[in-house]
CSV table of C-alpha atoms in Angstrom, one decimal:
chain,number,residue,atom,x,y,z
L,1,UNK,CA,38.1,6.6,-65.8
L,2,UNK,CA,37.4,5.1,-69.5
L,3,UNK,CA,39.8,7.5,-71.6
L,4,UNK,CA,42.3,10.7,-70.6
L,5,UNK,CA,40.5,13.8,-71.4
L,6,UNK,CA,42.8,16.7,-73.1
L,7,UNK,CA,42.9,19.6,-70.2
L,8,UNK,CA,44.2,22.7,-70.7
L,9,UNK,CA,46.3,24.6,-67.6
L,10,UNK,CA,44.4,27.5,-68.2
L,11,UNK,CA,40.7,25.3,-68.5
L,12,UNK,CA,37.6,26.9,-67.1
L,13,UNK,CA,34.4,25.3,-66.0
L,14,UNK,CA,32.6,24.4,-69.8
L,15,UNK,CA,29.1,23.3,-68.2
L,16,UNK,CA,26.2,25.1,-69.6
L,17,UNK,CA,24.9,26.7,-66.2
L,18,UNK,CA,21.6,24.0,-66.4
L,19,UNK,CA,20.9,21.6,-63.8
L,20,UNK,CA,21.1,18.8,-65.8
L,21,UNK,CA,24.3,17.0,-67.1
L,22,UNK,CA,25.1,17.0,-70.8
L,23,UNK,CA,23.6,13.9,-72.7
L,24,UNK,CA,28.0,14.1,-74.1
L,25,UNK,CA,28.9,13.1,-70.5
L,26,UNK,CA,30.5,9.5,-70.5
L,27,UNK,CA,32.3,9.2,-67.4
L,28,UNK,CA,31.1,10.7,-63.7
L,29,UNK,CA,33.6,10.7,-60.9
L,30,UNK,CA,33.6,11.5,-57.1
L,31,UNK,CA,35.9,14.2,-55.5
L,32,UNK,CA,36.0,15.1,-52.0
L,33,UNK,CA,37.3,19.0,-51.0
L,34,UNK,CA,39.2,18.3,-48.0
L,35,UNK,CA,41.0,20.7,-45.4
L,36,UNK,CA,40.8,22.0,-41.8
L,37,UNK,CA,38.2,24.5,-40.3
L,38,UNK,CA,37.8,27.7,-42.1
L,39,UNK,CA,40.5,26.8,-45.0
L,40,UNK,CA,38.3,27.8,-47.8
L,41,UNK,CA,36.3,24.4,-48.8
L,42,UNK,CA,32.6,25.8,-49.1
L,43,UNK,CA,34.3,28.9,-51.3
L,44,UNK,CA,36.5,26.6,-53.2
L,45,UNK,CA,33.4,24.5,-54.2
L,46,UNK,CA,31.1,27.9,-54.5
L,47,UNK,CA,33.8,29.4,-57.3
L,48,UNK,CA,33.7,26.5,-59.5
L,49,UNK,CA,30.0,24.8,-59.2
L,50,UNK,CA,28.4,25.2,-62.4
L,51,UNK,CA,25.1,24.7,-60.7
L,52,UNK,CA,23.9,26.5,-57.4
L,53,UNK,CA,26.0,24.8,-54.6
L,54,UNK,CA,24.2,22.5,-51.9
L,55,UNK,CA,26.0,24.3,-48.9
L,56,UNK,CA,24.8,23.0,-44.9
L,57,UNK,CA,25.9,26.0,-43.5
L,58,UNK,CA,24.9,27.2,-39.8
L,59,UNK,CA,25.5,30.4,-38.2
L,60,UNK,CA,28.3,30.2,-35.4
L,61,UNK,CA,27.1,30.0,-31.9
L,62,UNK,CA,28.3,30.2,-28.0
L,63,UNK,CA,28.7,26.3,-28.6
L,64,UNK,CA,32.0,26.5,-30.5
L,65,UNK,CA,33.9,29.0,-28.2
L,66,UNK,CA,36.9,27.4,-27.1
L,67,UNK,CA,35.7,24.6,-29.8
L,68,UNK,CA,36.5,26.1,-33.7
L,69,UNK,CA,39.9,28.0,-33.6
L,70,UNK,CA,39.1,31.6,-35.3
L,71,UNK,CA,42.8,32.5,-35.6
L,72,UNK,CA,43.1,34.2,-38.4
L,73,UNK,CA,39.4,34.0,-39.8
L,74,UNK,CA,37.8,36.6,-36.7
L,75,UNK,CA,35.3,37.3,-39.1
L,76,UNK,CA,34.1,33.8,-39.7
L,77,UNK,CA,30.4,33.3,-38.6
L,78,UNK,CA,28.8,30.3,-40.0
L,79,UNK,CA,30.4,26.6,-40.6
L,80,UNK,CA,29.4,23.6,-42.6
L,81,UNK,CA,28.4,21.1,-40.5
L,82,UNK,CA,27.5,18.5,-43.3
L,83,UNK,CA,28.6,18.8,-46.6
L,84,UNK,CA,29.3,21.7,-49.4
L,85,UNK,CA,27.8,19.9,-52.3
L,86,UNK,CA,29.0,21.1,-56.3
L,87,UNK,CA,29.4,19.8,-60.2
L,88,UNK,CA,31.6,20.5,-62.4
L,89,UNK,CA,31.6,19.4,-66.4
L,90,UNK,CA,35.4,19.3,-66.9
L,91,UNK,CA,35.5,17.9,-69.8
L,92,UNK,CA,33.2,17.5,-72.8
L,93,UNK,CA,33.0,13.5,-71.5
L,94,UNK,CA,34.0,14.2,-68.1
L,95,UNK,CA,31.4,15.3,-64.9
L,96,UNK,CA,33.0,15.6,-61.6
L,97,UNK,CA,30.9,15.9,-58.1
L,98,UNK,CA,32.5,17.8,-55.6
L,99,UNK,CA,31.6,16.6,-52.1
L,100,UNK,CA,33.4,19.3,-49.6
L,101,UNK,CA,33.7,18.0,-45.8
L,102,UNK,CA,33.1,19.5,-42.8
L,103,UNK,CA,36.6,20.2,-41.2
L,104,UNK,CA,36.0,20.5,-37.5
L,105,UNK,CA,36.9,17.0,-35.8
L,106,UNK,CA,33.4,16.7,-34.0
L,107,UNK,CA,31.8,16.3,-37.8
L,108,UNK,CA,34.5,13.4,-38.6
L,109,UNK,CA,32.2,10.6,-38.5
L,110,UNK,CA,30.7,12.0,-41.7
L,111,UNK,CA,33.9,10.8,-44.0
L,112,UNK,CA,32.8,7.7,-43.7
L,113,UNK,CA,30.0,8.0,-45.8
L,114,UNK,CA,31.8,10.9,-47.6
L,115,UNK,CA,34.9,8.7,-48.7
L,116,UNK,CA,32.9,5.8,-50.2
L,117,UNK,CA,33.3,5.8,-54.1
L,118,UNK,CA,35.3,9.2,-54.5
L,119,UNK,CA,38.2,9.1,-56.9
L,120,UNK,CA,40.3,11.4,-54.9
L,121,UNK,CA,40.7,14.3,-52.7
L,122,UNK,CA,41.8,17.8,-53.2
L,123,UNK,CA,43.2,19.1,-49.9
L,124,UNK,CA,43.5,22.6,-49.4
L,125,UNK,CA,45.8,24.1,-46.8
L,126,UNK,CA,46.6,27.1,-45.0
L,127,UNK,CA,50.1,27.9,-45.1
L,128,UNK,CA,49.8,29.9,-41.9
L,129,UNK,CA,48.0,27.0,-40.1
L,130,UNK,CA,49.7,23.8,-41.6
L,131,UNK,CA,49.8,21.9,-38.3
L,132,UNK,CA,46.1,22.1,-38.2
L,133,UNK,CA,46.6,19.9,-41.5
L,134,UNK,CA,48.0,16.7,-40.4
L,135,UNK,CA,44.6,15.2,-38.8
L,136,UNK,CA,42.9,15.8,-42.1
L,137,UNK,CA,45.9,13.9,-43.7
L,138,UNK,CA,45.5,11.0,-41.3
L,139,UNK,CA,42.0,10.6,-42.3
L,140,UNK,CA,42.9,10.6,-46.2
L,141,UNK,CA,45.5,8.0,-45.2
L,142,UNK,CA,42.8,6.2,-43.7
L,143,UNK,CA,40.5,6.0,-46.4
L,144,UNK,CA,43.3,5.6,-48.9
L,145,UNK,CA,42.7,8.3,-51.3
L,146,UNK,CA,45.1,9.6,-53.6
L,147,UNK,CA,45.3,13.2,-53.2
L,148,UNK,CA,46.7,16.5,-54.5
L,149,UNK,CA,47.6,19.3,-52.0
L,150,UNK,CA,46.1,23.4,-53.0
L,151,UNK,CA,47.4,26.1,-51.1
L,152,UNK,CA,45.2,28.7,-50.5
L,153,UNK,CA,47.2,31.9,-50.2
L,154,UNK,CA,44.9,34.1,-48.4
L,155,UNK,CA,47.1,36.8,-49.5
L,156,UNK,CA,49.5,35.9,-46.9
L,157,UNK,CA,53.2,35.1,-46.8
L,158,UNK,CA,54.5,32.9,-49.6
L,159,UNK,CA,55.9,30.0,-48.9
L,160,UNK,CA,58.1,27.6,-51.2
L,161,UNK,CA,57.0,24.1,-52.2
L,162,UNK,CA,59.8,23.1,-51.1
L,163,UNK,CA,58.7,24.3,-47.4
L,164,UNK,CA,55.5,22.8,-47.9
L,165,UNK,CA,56.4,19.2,-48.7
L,166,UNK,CA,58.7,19.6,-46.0
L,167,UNK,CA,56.5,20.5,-43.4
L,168,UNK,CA,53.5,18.0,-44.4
L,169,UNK,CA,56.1,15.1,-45.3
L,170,UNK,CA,54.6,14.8,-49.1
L,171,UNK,CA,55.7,12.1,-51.1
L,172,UNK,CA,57.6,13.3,-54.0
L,173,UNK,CA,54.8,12.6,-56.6
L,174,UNK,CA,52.0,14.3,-54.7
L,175,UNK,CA,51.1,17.4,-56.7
L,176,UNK,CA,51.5,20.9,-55.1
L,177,UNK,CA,49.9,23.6,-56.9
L,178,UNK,CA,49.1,27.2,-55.3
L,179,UNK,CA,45.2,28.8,-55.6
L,180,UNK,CA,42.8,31.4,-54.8
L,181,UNK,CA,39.9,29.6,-53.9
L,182,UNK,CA,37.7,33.2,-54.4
L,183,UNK,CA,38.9,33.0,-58.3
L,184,UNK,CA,37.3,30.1,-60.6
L,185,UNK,CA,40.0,29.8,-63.0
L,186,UNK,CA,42.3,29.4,-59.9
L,187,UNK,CA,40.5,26.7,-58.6
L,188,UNK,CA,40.0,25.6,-61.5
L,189,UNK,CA,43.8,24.2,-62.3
L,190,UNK,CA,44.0,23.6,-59.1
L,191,UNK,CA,41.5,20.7,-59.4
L,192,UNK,CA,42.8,19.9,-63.1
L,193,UNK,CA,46.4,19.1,-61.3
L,194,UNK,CA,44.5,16.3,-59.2
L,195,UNK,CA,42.6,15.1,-61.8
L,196,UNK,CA,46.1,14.6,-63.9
L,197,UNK,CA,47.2,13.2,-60.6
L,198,UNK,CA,44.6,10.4,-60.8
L,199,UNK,CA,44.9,9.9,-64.6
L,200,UNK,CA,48.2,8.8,-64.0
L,201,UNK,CA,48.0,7.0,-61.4
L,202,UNK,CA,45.2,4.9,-63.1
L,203,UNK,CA,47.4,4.7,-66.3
């Protein structure tokens, strides 16, 4: 990124609801919404996207019994199976493109693609289902993308940061912030802590 844009912990989406990007736009980056099956990625995206969201989604069918694990989301009946696809002018200079991934490991071959040129990754997580977490870790590891980690409450038990970092073995200086992917302003700082995140690690 050319220059640190001032953001705000309370910032909101500022684009003007067109399909086309502001002629103030200098700077355009890549950001992948990451996270296991059914953890909120196509919602994430949908809550902040100031355009309508490019979404790949297919109903569920007999092929995924026994294949997608529907603990805790029973009433979960379609999956992306390519991409969620969202923008968001963050800044006045600033445009980011959200790619979100697929999460079930049969669509993994698509991060490939996915991961080439994207600044960062914002993983979201389930507190409930953290193990199902560590795969899509390996594959940010892989592709060595800085990352921040949201957790998407689902309305469900809290549980510390402390308990978090513990139980996905975070580095100290990987950001932890906590979000309700249904709520804009939510997700919003939620992707303003990565973007922070990669501003500093650039600086």
């Amino acid at each position: 990124m050319d220059s640190k844009p001032s953001l705000s912990e309370t910032a909101v989406p500022n684009g003007n609801g067109t399909i086309y990007v502001s002629e103030a736009v200098t700077t355009a980056a890549k950001i992948l919404v990451v996270g296991h099956f059914a953890v909120g990625k196509t919602t994430f995206i949908g809550s902040l996207s100031e355009i309508t969201p490019l979404r790949t989604e297919e109903k569920m069918t007999q092929a995924s019994v026994q294949v997608d694990d529907l603990r805790g989301v029973p009433d979960k009946v379609t999956t992306t199976v390519a991409l969620d696809f969202g923008r968001l002018t963050l800044a006045d200079e600033l445009v980011l493109y959200l790619f979100g991934t697929p999460g079930q490991q049969r669509f993994m071959q698509l991060w490939e693609d996915m991961a080439r040129g994207a600044l960062g990754a914002l993983l979201l997580v389930d507190p409930a289902r953290l193990e199902e977490t560590f795969p899509v870790i390996d594959l940010i590891d892989e592709y060595e993308l800085e990352y921040a980690i949201a957790v998407n409450s689902f309305d469900a038990q809290h549980f510390d940061e402390a308990e978090i970092r513990e139980a996905l073995d975070l580095l100290p200086d990987t950001p932890v912030v906590y979000c309700d992917a249904r709520d804009q302003r939510s997700s919003a700082n939620a992707l303003i802590s990565l973007v922070r995140h990669l501003l500093d690690r650039a600086a």
